[in-house]
PDB file of C-alpha atoms in Angstrom:
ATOM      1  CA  UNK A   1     157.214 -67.892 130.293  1.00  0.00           C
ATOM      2  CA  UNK A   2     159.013 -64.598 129.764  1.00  0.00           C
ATOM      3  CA  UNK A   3     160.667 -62.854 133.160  1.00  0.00           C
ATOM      4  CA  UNK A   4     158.376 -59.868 134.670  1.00  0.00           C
ATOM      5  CA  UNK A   5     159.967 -56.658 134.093  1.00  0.00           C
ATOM      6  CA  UNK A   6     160.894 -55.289 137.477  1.00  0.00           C
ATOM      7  CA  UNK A   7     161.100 -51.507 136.114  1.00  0.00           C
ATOM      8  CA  UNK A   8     158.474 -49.396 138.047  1.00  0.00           C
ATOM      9  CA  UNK A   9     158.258 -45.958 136.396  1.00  0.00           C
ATOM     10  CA  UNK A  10     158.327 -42.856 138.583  1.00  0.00           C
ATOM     11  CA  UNK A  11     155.911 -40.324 137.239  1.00  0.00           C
ATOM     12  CA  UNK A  12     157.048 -37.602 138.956  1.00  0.00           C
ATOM     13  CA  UNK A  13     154.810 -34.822 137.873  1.00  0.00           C
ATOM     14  CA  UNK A  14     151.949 -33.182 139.193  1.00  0.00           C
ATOM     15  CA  UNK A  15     149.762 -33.046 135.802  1.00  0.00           C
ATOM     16  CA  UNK A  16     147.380 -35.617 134.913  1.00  0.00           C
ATOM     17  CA  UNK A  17     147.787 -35.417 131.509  1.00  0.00           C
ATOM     18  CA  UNK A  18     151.504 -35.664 131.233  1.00  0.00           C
ATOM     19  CA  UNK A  19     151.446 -38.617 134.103  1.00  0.00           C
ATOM     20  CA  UNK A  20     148.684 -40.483 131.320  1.00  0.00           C
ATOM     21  CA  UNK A  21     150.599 -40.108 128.214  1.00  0.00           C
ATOM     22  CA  UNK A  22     154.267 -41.069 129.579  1.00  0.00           C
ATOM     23  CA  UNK A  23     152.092 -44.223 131.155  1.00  0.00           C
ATOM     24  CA  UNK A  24     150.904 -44.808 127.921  1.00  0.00           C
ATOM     25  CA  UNK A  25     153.876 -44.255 125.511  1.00  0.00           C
ATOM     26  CA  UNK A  26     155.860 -47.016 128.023  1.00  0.00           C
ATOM     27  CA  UNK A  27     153.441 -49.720 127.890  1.00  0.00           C
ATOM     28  CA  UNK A  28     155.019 -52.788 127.299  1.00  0.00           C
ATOM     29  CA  UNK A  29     158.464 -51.265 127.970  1.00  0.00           C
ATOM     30  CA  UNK A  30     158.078 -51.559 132.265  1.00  0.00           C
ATOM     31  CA  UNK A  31     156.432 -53.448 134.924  1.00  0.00           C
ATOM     32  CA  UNK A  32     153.998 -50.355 136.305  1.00  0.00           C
ATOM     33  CA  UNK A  33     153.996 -47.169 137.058  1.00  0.00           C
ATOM     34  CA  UNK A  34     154.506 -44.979 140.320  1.00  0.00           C
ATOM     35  CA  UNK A  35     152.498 -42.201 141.589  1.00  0.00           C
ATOM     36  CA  UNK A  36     153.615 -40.244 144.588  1.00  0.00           C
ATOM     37  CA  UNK A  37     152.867 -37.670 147.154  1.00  0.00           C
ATOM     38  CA  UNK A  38     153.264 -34.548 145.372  1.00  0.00           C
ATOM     39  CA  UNK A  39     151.222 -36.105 142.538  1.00  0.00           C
ATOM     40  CA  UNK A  40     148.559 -37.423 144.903  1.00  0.00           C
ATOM     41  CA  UNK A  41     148.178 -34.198 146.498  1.00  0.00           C
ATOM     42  CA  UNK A  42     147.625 -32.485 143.606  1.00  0.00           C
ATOM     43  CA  UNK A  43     145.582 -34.927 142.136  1.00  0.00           C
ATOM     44  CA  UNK A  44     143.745 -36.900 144.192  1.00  0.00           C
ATOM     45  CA  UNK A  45     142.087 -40.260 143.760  1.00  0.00           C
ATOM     46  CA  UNK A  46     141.054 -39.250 140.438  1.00  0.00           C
ATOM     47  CA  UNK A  47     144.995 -38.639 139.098  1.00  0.00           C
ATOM     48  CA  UNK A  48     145.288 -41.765 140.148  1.00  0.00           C
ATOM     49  CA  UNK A  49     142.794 -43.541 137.883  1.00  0.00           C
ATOM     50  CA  UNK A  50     143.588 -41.498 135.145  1.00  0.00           C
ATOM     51  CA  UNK A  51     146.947 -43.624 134.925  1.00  0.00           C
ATOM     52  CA  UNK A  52     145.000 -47.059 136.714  1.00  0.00           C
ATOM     53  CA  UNK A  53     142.887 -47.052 134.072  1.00  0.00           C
ATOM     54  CA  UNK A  54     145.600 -48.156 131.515  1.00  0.00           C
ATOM     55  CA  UNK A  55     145.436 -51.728 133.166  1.00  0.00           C
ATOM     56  CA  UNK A  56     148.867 -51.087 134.371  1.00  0.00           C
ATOM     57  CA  UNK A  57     150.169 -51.994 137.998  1.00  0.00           C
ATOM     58  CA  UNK A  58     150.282 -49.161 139.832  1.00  0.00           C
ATOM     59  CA  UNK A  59     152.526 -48.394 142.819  1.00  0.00           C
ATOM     60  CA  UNK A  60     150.747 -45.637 145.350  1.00  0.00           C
ATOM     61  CA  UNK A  61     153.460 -44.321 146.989  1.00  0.00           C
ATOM     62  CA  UNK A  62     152.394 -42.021 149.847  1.00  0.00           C
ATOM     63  CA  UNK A  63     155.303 -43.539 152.936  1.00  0.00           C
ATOM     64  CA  UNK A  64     152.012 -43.152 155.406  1.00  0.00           C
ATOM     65  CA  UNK A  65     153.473 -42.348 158.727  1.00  0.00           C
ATOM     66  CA  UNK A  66     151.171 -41.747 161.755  1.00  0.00           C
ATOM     67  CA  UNK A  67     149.144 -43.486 164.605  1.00  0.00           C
ATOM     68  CA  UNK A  68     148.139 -47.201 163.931  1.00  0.00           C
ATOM     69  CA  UNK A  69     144.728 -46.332 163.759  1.00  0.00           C
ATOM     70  CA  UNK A  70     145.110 -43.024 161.144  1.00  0.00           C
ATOM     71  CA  UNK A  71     147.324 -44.847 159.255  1.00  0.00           C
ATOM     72  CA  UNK A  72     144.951 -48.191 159.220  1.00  0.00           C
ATOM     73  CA  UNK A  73     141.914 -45.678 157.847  1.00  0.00           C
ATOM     74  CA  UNK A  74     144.058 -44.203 155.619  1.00  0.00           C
ATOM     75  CA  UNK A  75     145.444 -48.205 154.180  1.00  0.00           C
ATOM     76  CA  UNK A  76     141.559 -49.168 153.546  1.00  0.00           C
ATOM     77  CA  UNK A  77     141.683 -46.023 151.366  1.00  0.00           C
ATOM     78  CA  UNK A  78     144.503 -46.945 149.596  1.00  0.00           C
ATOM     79  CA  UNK A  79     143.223 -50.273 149.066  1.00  0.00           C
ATOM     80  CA  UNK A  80     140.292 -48.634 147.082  1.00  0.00           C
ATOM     81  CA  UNK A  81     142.922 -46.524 144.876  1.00  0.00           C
ATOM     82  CA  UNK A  82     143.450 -50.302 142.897  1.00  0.00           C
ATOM     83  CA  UNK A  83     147.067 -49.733 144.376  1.00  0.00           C
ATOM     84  CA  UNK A  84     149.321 -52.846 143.710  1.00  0.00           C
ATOM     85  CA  UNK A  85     151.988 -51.658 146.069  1.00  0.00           C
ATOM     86  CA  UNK A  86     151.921 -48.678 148.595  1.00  0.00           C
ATOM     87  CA  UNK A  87     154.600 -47.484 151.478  1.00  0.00           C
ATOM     88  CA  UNK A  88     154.813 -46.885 155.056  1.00  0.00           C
ATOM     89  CA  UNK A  89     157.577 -45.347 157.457  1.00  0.00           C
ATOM     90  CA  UNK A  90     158.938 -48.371 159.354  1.00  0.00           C
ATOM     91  CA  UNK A  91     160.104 -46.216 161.627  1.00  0.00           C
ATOM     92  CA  UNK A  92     156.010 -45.584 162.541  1.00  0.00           C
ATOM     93  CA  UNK A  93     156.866 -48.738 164.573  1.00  0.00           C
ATOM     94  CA  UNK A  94     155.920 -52.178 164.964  1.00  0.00           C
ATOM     95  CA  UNK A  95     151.571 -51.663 165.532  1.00  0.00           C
ATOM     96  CA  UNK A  96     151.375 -49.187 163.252  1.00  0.00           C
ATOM     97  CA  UNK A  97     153.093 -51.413 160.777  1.00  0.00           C
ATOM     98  CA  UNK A  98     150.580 -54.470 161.658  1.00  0.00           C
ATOM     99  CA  UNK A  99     147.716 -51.838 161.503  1.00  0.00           C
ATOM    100  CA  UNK A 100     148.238 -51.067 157.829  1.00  0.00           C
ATOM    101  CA  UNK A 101     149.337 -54.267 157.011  1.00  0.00           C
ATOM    102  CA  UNK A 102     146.096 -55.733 158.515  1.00  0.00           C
ATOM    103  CA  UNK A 103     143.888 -53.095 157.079  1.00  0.00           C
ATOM    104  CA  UNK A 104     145.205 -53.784 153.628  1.00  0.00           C
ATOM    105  CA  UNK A 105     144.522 -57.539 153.782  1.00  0.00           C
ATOM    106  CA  UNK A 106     140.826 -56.803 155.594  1.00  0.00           C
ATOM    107  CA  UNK A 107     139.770 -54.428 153.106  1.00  0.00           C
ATOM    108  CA  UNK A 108     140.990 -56.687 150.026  1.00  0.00           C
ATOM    109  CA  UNK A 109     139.058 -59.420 151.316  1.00  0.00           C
ATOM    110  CA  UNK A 110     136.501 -57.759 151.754  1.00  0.00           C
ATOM    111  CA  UNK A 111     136.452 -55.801 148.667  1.00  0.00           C
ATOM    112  CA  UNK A 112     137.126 -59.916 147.136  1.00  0.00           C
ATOM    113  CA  UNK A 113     140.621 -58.251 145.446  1.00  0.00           C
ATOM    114  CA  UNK A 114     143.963 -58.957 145.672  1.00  0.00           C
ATOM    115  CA  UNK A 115     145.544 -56.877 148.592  1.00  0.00           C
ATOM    116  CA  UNK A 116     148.383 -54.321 147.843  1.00  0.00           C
ATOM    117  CA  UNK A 117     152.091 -54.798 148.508  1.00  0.00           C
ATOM    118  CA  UNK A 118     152.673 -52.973 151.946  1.00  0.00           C
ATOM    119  CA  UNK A 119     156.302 -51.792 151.782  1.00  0.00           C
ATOM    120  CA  UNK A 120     158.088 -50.302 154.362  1.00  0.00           C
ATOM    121  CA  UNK A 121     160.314 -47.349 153.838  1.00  0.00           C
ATOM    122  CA  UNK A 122     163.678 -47.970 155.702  1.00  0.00           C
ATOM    123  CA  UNK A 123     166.384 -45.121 155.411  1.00  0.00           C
ATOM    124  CA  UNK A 124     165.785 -42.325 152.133  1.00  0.00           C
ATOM    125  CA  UNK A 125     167.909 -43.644 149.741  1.00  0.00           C
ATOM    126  CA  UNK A 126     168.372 -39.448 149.493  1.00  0.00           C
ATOM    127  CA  UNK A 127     170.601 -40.115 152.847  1.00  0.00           C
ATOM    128  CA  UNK A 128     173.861 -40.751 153.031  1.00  0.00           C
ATOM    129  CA  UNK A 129     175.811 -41.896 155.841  1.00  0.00           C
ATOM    130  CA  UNK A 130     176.399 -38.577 157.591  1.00  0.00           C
ATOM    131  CA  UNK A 131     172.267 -37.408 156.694  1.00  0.00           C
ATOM    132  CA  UNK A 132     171.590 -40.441 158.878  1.00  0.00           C
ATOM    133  CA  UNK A 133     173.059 -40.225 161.262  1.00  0.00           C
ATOM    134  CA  UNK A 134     171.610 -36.358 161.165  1.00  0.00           C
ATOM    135  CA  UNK A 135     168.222 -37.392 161.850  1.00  0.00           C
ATOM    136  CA  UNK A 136     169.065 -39.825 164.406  1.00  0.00           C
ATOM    137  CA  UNK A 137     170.150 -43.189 162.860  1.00  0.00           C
ATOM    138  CA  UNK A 138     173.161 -44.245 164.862  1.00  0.00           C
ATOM    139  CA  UNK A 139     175.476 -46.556 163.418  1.00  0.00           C
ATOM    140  CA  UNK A 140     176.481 -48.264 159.779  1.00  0.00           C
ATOM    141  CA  UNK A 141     173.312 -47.582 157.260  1.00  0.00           C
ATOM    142  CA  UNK A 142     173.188 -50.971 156.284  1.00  0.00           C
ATOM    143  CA  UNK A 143     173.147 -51.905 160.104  1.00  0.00           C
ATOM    144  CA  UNK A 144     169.995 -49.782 160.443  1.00  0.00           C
ATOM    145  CA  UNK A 145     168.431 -50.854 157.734  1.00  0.00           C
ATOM    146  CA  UNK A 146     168.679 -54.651 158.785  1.00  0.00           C
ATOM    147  CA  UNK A 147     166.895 -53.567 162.189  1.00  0.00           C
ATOM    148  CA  UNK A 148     164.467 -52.115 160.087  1.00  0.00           C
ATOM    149  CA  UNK A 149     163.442 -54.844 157.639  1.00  0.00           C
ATOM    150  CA  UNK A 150     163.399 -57.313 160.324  1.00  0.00           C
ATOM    151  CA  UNK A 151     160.808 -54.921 162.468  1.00  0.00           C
ATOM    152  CA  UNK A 152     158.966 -54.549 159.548  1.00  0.00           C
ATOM    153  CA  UNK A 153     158.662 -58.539 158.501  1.00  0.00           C
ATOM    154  CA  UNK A 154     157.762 -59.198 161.911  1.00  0.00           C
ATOM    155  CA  UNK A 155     155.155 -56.879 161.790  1.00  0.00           C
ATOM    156  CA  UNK A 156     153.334 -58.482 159.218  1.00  0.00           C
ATOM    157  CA  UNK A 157     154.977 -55.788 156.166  1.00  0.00           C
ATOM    158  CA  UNK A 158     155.050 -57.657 153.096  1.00  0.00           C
ATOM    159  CA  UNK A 159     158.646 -56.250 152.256  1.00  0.00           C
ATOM    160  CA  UNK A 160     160.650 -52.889 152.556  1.00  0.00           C
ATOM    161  CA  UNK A 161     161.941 -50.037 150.174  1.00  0.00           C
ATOM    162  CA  UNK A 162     165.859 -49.752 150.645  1.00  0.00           C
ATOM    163  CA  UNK A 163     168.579 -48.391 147.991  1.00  0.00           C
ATOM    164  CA  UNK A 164     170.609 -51.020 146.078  1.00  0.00           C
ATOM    165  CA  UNK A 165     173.451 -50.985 148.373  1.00  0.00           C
ATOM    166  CA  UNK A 166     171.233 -53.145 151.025  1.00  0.00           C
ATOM    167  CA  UNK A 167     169.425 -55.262 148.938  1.00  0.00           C
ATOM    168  CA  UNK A 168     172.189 -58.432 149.108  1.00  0.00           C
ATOM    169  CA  UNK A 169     172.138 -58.477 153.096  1.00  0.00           C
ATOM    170  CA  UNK A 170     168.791 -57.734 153.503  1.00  0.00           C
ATOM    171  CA  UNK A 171     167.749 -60.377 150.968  1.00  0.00           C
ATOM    172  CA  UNK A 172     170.016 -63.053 152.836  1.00  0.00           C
ATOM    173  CA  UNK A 173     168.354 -61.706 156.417  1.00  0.00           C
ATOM    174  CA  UNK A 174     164.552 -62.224 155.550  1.00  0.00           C
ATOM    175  CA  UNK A 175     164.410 -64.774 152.861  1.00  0.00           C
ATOM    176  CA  UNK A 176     163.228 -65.263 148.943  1.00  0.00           C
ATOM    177  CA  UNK A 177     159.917 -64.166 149.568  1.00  0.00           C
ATOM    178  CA  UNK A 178     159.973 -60.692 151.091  1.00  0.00           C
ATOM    179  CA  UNK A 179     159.738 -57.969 149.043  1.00  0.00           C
ATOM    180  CA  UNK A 180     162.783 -55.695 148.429  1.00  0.00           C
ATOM    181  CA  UNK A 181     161.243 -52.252 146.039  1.00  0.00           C
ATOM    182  CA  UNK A 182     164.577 -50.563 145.176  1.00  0.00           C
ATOM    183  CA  UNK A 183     164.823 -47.173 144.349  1.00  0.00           C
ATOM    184  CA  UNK A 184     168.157 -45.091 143.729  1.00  0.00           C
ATOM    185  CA  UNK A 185     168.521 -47.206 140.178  1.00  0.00           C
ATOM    186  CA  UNK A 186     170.494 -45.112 137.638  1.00  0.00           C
ATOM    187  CA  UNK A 187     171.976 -46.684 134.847  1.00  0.00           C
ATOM    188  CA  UNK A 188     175.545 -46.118 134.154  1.00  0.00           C
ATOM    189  CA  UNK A 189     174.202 -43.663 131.135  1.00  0.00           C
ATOM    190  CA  UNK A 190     172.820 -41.240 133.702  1.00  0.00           C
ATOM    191  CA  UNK A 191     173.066 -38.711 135.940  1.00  0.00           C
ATOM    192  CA  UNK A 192     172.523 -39.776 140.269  1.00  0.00           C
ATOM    193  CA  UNK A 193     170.509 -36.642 140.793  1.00  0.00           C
ATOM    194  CA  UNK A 194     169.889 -36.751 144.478  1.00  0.00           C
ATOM    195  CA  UNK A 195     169.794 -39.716 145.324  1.00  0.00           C
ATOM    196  CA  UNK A 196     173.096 -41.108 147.485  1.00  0.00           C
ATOM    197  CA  UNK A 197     173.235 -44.853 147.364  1.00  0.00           C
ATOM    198  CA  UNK A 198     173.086 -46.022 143.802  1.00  0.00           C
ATOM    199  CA  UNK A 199     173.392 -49.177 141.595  1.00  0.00           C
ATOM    200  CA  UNK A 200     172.539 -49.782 137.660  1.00  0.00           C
ATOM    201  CA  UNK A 201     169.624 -51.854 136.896  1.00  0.00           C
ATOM    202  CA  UNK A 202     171.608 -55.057 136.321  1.00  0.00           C
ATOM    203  CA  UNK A 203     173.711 -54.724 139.189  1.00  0.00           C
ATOM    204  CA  UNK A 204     170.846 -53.952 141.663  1.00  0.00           C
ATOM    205  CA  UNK A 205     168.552 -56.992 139.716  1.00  0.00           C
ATOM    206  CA  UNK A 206     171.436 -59.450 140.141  1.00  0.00           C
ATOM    207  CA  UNK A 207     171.788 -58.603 144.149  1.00  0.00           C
ATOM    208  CA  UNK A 208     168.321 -59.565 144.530  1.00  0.00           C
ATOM    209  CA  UNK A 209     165.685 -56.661 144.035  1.00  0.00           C
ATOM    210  CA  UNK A 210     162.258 -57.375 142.851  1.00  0.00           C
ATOM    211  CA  UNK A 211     161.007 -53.770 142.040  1.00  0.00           C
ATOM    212  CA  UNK A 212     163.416 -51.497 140.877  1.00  0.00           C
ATOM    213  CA  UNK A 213     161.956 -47.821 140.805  1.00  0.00           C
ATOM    214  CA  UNK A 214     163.508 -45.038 138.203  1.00  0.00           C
ATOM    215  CA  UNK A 215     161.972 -41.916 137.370  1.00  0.00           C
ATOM    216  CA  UNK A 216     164.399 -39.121 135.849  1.00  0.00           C
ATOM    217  CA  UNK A 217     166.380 -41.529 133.718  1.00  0.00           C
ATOM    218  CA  UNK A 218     163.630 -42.627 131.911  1.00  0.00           C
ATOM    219  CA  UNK A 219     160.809 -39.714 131.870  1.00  0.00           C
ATOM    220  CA  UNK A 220     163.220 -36.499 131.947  1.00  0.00           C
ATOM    221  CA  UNK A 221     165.197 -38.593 128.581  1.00  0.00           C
ATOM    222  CA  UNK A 222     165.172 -36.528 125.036  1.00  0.00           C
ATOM    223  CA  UNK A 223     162.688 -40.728 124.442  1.00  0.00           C
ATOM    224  CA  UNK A 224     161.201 -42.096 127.365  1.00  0.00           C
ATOM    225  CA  UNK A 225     160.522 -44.608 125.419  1.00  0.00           C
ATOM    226  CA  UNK A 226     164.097 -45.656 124.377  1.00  0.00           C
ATOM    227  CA  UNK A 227     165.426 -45.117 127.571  1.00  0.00           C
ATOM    228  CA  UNK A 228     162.775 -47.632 128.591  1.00  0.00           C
ATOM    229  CA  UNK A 229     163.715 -49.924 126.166  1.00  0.00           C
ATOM    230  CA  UNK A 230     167.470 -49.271 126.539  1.00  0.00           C
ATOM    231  CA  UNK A 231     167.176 -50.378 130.549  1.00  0.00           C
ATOM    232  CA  UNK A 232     165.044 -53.167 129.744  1.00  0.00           C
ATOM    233  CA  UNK A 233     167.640 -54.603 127.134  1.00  0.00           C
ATOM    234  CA  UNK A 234     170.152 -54.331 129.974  1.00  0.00           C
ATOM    235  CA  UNK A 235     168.597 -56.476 132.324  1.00  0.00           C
ATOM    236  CA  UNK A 236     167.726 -58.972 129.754  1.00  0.00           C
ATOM    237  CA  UNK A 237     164.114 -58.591 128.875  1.00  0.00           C
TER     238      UNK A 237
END
């Protein structure tokens, strides 16, 4: 059986037609495709099928953040988007994280589909050790984070988004089957943009991460396409 690519694509644009024809050109080059905020709000549910239609997994990205019962209405919406993985702040706290959680699997089953991926968002991998500390996160990163994941796993989350520089001790604190989405991938080929904590897709693959997310490297490349291919050669696909 040949290995699942890992590569989630992020299409981060705010026109539907651009979002559609990257998707398509990199079929059978990634895993799925990601879709967030600014495209959402732009959009709306309808952006969103315009790339769900392609039979593609698609990752709905919003990082909902607000009181356990907004955020569990807002969850049975995402559910309806087809989403295969969506976010939430874990720093909402531990009932807001078992609201969405909950709402996810209640509106699956009742919908008789399989339930999105709820991921909690840990620290921005766009945060560095002093922006963390800026906004309140005391300590070592990788210390928060930790407290983090293990809030959100025993809130029912089925995993957590953390940069590649976590993924090794947070896969050794919560086990093989908790989902670690990984973004702050850039291949040693391209440029780290904003984001702070970084690893290439190999490295961050070989620590442990099941969903590596990369956006710039890939659709802002002279060929999408062969950057595609280029990062899917590296990790052995």
């Amino acid at each position: 059986m040949p290995a699942t690519n890992p590569v989630f694509v992020a299409l981060d644009t705010t026109d539907t037609a651009k979002a559609a024809s990257l998707a398509r050109q990199l079929i059978g080059q990634v895993g799925g495709f990601k879709l967030g905020l600014e495209y959402f709000v732009a959009n709306g549910p309808a952006g969103l099928e315009a790339v769900s239609r392609l039979g593609m997994p698609l990752f709905v990205d919003l990082k909902l953040h607000d009181i356990p019962n907004t955020v569990a209405a807002a969850m049975r919406g995402v559910v309806r988007l087809k989403a295969a993985i969506t976010t939430i702040h874990a720093s909402g706290g531990a009932a807001m994280i078992r609201a969405a959680a909950d709402a996810a699997r209640d509106e699956a089953a009742g919908r008789g589909v399989a339930p999105p991926s709820v991921v909690a968002v840990t620290i921005l991998t766009s945060l560095d050790q002093a922006g963390a500390e800026a906004v309140g996160f005391g300590g070592p990163v990788l210390e928060q984070v930790k407290r983090l994941a293990a809030l959100a796993q025993d809130s029912g989350a089925d995993g957590i988004v953390c940069s590649p520089l976590e993924v090794d001790a947070v896969r050794a604190q919560c086990g093989p089957d908790f989902k670690l989405v990984v973004p702050g991938i850039r291949p040693a080929w391209s440029e780290t943009g904003d984001q702070k904590r970084v690893l290439t897709p190999a490295e961050a693959r070989a620590k442990g991460a099941d969903v590596l997310v990369i956006g710039r490297p890939i659709i802002a490349a002279a060929d999408p396409v062969a950057a595609a291919g280029r990062i899917k050669a590296e990790l052995g696909l």
